Short mmCIF file of N, CA and C in Angstrom, two decimals:
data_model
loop_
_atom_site.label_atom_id
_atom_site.label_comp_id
_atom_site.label_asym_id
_atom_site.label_seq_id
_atom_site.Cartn_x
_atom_site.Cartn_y
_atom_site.Cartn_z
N UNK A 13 -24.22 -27.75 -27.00
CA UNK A 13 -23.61 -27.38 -28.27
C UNK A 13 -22.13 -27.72 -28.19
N UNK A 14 -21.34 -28.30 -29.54
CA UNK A 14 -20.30 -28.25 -29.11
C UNK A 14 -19.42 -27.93 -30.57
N UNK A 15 -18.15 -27.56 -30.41
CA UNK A 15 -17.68 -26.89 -31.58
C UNK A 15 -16.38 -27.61 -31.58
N UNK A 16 -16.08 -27.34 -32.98
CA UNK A 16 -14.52 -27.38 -33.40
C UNK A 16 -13.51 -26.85 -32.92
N UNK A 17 -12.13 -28.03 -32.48
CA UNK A 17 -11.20 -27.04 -31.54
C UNK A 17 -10.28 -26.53 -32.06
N UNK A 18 -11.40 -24.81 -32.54
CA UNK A 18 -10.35 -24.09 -32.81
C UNK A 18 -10.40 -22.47 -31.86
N UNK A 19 -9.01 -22.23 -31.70
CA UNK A 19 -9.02 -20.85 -30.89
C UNK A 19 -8.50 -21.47 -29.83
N UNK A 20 -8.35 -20.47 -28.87
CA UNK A 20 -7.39 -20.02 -27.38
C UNK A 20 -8.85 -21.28 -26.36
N UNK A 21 -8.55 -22.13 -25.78
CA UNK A 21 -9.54 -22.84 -25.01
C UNK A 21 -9.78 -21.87 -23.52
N UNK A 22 -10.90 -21.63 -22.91
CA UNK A 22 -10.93 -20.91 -22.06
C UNK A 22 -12.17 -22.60 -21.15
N UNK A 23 -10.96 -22.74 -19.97
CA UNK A 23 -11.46 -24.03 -19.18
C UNK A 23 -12.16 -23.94 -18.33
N UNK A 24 -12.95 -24.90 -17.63
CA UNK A 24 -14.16 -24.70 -16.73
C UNK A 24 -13.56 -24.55 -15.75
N UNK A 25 -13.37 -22.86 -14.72
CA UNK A 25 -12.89 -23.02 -13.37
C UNK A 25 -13.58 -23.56 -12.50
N UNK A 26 -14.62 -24.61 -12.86
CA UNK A 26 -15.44 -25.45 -11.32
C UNK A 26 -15.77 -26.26 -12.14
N UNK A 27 -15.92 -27.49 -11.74
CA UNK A 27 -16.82 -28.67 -11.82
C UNK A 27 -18.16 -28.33 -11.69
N UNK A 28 -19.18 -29.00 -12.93
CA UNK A 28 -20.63 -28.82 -12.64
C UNK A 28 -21.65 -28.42 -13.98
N UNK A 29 -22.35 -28.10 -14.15
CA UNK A 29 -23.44 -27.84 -15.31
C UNK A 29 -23.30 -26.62 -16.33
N UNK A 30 -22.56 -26.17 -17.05
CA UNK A 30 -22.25 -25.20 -17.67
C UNK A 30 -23.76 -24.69 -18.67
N UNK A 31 -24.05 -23.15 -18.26
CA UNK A 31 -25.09 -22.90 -19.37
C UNK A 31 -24.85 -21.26 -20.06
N UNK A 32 -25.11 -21.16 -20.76
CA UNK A 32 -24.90 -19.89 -21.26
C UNK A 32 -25.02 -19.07 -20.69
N UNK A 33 -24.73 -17.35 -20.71
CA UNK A 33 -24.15 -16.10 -20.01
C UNK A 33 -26.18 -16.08 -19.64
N UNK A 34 -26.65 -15.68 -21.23
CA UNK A 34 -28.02 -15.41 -21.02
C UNK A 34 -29.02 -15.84 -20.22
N UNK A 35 -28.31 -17.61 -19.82
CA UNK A 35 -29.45 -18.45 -19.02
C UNK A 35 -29.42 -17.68 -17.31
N UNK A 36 -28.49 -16.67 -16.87
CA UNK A 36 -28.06 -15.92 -15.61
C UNK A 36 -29.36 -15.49 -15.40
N UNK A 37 -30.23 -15.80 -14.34
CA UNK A 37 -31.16 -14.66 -13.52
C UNK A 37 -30.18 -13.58 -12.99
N UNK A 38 -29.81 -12.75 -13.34
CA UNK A 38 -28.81 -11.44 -13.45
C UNK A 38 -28.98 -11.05 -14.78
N UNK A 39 -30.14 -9.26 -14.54
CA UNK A 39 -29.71 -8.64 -15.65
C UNK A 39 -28.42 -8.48 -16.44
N UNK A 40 -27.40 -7.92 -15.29
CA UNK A 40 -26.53 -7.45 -15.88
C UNK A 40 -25.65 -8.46 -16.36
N UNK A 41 -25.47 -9.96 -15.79
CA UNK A 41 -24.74 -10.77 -16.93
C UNK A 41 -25.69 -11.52 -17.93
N UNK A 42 -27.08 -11.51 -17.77
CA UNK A 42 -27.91 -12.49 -19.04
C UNK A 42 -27.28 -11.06 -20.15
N UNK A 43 -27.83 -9.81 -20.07
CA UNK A 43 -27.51 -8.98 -21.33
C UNK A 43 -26.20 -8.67 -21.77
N UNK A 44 -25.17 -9.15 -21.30
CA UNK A 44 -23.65 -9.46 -21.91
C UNK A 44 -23.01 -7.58 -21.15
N UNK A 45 -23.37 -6.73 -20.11
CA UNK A 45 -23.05 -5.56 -19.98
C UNK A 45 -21.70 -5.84 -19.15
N UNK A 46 -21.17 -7.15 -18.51
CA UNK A 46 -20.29 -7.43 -17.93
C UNK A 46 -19.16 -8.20 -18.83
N UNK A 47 -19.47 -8.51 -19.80
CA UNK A 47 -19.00 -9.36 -20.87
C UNK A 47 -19.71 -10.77 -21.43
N UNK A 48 -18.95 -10.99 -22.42
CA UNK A 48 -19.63 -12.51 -22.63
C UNK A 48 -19.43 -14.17 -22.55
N UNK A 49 -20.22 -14.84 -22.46
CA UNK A 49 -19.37 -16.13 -21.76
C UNK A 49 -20.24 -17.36 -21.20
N UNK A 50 -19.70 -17.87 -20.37
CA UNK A 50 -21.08 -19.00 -19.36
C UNK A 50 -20.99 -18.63 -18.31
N UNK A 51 -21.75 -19.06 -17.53
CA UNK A 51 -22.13 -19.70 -16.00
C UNK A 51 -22.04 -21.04 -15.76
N UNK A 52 -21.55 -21.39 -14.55
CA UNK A 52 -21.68 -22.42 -14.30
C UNK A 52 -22.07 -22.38 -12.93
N UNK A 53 -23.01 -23.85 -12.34
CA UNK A 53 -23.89 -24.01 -11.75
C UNK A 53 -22.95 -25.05 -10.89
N UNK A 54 -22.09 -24.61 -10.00
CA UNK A 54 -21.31 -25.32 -9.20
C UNK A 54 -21.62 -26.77 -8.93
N UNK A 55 -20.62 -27.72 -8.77
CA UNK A 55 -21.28 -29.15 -8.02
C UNK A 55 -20.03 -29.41 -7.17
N UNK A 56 -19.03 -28.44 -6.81
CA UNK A 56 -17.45 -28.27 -6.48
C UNK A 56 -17.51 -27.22 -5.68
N UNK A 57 -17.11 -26.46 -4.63
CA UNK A 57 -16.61 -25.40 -4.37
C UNK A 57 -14.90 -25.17 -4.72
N UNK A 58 -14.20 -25.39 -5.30
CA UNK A 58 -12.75 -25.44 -5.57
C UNK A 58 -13.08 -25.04 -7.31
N UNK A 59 -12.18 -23.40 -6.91
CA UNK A 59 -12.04 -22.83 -8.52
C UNK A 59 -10.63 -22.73 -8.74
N UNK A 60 -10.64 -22.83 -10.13
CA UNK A 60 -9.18 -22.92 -10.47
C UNK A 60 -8.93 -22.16 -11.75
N UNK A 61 -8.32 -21.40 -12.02
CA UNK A 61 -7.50 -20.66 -13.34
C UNK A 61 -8.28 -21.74 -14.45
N UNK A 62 -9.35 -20.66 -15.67
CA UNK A 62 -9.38 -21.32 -16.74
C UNK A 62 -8.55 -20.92 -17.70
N UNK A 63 -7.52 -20.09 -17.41
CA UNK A 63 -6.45 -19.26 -18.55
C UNK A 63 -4.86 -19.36 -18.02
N UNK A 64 -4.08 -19.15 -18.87
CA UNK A 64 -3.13 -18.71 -18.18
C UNK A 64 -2.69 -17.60 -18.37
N UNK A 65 -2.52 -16.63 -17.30
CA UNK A 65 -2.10 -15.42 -17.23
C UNK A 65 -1.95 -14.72 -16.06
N UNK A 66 -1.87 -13.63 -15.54
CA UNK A 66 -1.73 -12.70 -14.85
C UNK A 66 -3.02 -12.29 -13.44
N UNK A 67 -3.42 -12.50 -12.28
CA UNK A 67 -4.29 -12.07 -12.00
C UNK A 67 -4.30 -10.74 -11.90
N UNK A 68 -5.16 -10.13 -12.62
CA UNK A 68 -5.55 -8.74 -12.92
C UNK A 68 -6.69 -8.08 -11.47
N UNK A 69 -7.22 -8.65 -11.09
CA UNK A 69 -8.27 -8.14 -10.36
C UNK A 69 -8.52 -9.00 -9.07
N UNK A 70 -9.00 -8.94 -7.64
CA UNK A 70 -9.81 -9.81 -6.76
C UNK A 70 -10.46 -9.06 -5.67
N UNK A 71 -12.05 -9.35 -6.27
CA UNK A 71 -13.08 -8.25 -5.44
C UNK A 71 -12.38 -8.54 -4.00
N UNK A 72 -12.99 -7.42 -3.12
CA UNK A 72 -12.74 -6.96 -2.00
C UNK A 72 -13.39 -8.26 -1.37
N UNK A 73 -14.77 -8.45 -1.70
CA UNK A 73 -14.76 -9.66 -0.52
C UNK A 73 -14.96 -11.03 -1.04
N UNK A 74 -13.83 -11.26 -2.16
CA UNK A 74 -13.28 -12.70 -2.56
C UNK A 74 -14.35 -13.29 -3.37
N UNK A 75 -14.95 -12.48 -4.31
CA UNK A 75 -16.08 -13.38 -4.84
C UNK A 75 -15.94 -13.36 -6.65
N UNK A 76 -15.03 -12.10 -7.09
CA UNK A 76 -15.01 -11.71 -8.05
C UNK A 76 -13.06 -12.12 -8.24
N UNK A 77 -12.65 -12.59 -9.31
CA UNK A 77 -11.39 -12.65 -9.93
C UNK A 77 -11.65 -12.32 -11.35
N UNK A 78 -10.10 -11.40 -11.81
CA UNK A 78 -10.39 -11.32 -13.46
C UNK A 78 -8.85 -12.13 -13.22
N UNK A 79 -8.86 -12.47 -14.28
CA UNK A 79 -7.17 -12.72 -15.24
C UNK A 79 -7.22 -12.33 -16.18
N UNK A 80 -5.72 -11.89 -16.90
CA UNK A 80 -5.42 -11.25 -18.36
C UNK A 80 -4.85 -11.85 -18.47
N UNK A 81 -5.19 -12.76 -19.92
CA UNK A 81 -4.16 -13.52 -20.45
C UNK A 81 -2.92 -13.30 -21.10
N UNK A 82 -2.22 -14.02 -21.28
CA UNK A 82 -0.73 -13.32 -22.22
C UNK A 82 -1.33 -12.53 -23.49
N UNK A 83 -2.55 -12.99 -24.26
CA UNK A 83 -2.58 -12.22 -25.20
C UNK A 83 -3.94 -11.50 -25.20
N UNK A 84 -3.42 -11.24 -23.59
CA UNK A 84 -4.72 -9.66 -23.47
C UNK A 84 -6.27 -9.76 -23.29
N UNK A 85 -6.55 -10.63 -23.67
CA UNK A 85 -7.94 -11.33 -23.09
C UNK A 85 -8.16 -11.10 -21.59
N UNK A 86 -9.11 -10.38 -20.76
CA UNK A 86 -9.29 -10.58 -19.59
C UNK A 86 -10.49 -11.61 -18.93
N UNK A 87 -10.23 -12.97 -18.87
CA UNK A 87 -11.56 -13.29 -18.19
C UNK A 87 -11.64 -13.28 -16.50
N UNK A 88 -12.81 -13.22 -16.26
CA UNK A 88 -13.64 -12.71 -15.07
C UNK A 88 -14.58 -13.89 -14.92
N UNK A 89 -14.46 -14.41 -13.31
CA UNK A 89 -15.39 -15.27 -12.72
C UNK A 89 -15.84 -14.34 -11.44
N UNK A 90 -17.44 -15.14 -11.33
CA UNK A 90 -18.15 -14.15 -10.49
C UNK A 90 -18.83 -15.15 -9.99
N UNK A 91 -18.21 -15.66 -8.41
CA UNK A 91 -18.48 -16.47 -7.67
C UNK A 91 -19.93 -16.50 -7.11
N UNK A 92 -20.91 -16.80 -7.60
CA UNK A 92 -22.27 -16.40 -6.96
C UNK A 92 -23.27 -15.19 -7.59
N UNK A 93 -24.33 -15.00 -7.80
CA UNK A 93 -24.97 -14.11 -7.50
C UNK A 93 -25.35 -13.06 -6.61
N UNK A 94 -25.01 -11.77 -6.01
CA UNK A 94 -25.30 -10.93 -5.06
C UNK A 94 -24.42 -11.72 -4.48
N UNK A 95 -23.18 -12.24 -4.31
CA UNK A 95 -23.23 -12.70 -3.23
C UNK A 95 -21.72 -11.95 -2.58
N UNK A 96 -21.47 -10.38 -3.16
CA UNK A 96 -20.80 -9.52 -2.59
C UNK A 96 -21.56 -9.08 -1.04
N UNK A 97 -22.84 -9.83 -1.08
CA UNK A 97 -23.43 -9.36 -0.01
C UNK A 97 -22.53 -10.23 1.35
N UNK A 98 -22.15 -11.16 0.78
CA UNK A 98 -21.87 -12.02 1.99
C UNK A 98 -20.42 -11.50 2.62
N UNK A 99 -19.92 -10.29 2.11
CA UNK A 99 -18.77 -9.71 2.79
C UNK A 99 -17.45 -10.64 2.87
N UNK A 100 -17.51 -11.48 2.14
CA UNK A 100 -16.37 -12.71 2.32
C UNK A 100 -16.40 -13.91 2.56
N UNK A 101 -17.42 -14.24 3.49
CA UNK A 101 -18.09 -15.04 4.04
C UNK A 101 -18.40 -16.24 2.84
N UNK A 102 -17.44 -17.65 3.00
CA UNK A 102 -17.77 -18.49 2.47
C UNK A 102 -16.71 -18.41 1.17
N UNK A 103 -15.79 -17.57 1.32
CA UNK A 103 -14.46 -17.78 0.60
C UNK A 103 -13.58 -17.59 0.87
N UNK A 104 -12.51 -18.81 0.48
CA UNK A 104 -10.80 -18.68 0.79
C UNK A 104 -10.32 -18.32 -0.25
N UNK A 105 -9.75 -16.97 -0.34
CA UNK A 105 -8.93 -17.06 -1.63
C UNK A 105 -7.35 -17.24 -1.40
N UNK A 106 -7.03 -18.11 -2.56
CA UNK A 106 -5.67 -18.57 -2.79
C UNK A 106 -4.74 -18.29 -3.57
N UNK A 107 -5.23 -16.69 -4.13
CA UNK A 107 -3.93 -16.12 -5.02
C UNK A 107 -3.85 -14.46 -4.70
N UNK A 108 -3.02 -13.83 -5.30
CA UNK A 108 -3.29 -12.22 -4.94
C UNK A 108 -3.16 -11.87 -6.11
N UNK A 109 -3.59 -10.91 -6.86
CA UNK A 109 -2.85 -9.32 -7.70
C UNK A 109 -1.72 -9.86 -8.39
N UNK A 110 -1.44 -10.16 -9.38
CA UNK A 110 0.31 -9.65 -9.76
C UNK A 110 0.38 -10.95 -10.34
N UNK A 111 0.30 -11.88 -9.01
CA UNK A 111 0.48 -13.18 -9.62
C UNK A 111 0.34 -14.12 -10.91
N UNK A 112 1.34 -14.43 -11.46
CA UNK A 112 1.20 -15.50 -12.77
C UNK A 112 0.36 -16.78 -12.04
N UNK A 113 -0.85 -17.44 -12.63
CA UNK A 113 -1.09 -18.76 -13.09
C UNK A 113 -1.17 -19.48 -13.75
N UNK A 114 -1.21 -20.74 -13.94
CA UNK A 114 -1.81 -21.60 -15.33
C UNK A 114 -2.78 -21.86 -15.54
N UNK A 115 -3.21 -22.33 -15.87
CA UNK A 115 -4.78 -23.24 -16.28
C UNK A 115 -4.45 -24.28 -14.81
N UNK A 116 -5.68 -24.45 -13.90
CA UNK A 116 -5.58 -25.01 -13.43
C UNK A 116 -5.27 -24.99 -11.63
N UNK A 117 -4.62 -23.61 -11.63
CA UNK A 117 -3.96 -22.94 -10.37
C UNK A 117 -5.36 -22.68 -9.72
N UNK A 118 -5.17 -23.34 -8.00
CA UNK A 118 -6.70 -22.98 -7.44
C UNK A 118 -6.30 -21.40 -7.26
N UNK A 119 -7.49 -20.76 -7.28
CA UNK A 119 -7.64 -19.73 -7.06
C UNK A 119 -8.56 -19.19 -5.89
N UNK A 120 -9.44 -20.48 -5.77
CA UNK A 120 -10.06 -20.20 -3.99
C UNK A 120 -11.07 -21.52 -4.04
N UNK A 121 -11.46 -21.52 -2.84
CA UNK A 121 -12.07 -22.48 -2.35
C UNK A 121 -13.64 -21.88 -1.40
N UNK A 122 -14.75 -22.38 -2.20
CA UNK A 122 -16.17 -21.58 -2.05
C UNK A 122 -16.70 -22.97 -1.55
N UNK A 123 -17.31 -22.21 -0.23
CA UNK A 123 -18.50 -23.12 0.92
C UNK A 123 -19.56 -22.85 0.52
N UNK A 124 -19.87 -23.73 -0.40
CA UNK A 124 -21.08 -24.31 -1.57
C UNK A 124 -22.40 -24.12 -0.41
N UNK A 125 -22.05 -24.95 0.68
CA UNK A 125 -23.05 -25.33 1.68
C UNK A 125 -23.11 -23.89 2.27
N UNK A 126 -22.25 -22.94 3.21
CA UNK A 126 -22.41 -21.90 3.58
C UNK A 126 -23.13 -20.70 3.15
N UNK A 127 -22.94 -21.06 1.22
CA UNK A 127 -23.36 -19.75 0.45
C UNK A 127 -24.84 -20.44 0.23
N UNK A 128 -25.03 -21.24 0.08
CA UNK A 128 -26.59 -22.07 -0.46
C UNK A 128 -27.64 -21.67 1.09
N UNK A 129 -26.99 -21.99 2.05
CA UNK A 129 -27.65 -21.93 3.60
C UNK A 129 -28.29 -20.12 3.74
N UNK A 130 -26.78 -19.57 3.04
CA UNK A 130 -27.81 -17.94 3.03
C UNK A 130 -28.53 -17.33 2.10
N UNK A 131 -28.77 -18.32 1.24
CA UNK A 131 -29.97 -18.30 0.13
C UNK A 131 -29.03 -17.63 -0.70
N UNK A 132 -28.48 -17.77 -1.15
CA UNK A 132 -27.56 -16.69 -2.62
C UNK A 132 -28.17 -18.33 -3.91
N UNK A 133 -27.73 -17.80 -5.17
CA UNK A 133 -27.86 -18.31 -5.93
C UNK A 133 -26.33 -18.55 -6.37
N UNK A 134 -25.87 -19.95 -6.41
CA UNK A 134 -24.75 -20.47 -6.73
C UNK A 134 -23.93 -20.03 -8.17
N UNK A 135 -24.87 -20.29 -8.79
CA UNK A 135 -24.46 -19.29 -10.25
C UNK A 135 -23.61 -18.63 -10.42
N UNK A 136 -22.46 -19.18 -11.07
CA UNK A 136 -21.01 -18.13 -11.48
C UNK A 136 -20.57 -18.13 -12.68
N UNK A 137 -21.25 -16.59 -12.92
CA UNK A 137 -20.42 -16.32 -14.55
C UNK A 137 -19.00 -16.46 -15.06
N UNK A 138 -19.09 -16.73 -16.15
CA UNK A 138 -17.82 -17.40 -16.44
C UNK A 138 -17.46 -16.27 -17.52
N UNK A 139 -16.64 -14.96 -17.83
CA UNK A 139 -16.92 -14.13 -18.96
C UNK A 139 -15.90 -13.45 -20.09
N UNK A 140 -15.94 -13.40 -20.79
CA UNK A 140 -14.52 -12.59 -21.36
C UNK A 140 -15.00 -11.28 -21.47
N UNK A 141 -14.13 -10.23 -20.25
CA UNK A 141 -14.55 -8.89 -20.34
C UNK A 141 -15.32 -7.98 -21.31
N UNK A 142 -16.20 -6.98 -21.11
CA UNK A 142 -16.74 -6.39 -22.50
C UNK A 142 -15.35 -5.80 -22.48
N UNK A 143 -14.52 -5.01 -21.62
CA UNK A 143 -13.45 -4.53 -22.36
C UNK A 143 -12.24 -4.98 -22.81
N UNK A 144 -12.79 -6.68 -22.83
CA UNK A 144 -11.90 -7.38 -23.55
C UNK A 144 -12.30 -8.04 -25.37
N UNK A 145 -13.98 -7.68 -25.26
CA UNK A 145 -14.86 -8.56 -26.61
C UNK A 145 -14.09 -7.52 -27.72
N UNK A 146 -13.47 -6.39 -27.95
CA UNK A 146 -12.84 -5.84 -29.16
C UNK A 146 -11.72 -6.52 -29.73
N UNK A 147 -11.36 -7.49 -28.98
CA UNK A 147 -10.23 -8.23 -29.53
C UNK A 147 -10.69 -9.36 -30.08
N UNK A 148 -11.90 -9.93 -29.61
CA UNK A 148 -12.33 -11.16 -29.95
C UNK A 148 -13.42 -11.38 -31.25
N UNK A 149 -12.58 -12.23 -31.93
CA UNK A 149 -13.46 -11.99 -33.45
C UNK A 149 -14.22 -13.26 -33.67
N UNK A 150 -13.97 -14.12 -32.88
CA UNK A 150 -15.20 -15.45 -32.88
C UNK A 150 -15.00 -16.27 -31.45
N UNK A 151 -16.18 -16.35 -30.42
CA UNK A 151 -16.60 -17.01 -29.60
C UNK A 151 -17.26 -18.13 -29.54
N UNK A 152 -17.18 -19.46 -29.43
CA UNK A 152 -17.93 -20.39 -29.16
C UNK A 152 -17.77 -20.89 -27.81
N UNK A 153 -19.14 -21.60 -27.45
CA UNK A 153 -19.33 -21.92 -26.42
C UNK A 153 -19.69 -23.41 -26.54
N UNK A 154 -19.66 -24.35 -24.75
CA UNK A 154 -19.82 -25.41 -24.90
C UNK A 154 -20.83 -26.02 -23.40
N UNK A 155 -21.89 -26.08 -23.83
CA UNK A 155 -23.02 -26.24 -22.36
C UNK A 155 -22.74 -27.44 -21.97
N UNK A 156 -23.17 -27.91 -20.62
CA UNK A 156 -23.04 -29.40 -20.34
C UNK A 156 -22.48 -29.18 -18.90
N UNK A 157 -21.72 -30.87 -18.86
CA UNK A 157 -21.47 -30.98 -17.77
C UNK A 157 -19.85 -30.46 -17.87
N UNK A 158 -19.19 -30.21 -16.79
CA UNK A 158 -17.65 -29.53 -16.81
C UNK A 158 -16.74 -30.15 -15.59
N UNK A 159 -15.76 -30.55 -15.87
CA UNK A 159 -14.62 -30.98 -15.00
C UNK A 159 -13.86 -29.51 -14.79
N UNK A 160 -13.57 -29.12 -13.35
CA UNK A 160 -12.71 -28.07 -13.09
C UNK A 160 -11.49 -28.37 -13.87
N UNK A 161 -10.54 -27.64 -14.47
CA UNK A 161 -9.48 -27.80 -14.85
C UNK A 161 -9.52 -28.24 -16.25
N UNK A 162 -10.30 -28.93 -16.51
CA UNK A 162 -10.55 -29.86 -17.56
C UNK A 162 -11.25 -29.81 -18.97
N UNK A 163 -12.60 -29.07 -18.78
CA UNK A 163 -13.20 -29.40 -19.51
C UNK A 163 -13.18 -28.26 -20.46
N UNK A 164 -13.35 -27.99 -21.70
CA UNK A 164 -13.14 -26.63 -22.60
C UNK A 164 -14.65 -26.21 -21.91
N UNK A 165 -14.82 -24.95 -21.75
CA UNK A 165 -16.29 -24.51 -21.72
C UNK A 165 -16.72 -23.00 -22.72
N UNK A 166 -15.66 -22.80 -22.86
CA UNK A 166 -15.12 -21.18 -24.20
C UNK A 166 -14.23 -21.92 -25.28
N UNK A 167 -14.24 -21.09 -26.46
CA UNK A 167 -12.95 -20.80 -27.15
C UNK A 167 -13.16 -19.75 -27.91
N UNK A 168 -11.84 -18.75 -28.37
CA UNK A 168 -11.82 -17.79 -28.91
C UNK A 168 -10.94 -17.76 -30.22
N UNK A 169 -11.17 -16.74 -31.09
CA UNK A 169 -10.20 -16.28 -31.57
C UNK A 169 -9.99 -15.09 -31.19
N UNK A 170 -9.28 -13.94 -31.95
CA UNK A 170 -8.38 -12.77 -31.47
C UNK A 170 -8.29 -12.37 -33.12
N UNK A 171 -8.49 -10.84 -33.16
CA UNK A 171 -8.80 -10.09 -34.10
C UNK A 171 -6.90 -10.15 -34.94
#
């Protein structure tokens, strides 16, 4: 699907197959309880800022980042499926807390091969917080293939 560019662009932080939130074998992101958004189906381990803003959040064992954008939007990537199981294992992260990025800023670097070898499912939601969807008054999305950095894979407006 692809839409008119209008709204805030929210960019593909990985290279690779972009599909909707719903297409997730994960209850909790196919039914939108984490927020709403894509997945993408890695072909890269190197993620990078699809927003620019603030990092707001980075799970304990490097698998989860949110950012808040300047105008309050928080999106959230979720490096893998279950794959908080892997305790860290198979990520470098390259930013902390506090920090400003742009679109584009790596934010870590994921051993595609390491996480695939312990059977996780590569799959990383791509989402705009539920406690960010009250601000957002129209979402489109864009499936396909995705250039890290590059490619639109969201856009929003703002209430």
């Amino acid at each position: 699907m692809f839409f008119k560019d209008k709204g805030t662009a929210v960019i593909a932080p990985m290279s690779g197959h972009v599909v909707t939130i719903g297409d997730v074998d994960e209850p909790i992101f196919a039914g939108k309880v984490v927020g709403d958004g894509v997945a993408i189906i890695p072909s890269s381990g190197e993620v990078v800022a699809p927003i620019a803003g603030t990092i707001s959040f980075i799970g304990e064992q490097k698998h989860t980042y949110g950012i808040a954008g300047f105008d309050g939007v928080e999106v959230l990537i979720h490096l893998g499926i279950n794959t908080v199981k892997l305790n860290g294992q198979g990520y470098d992260c390259k930013v902390e807390v506090g920090q400003r990025v742009e679109v584009g800023t790596l934010l870590c670097n994921m051993d595609l091969d390491f996480i695939r070898q312990q059977q996780f499912d590569l799959t990383s939601p791509v989402v705009i917080t539920s406690g960010s969807m009250d601000k957002i008054k129209r979402l489109t999305l864009r499936t396909g293939q995705a250039l890290a950095g590059q490619t639109v894979c969201m856009r929003y407006t703002t209430v």
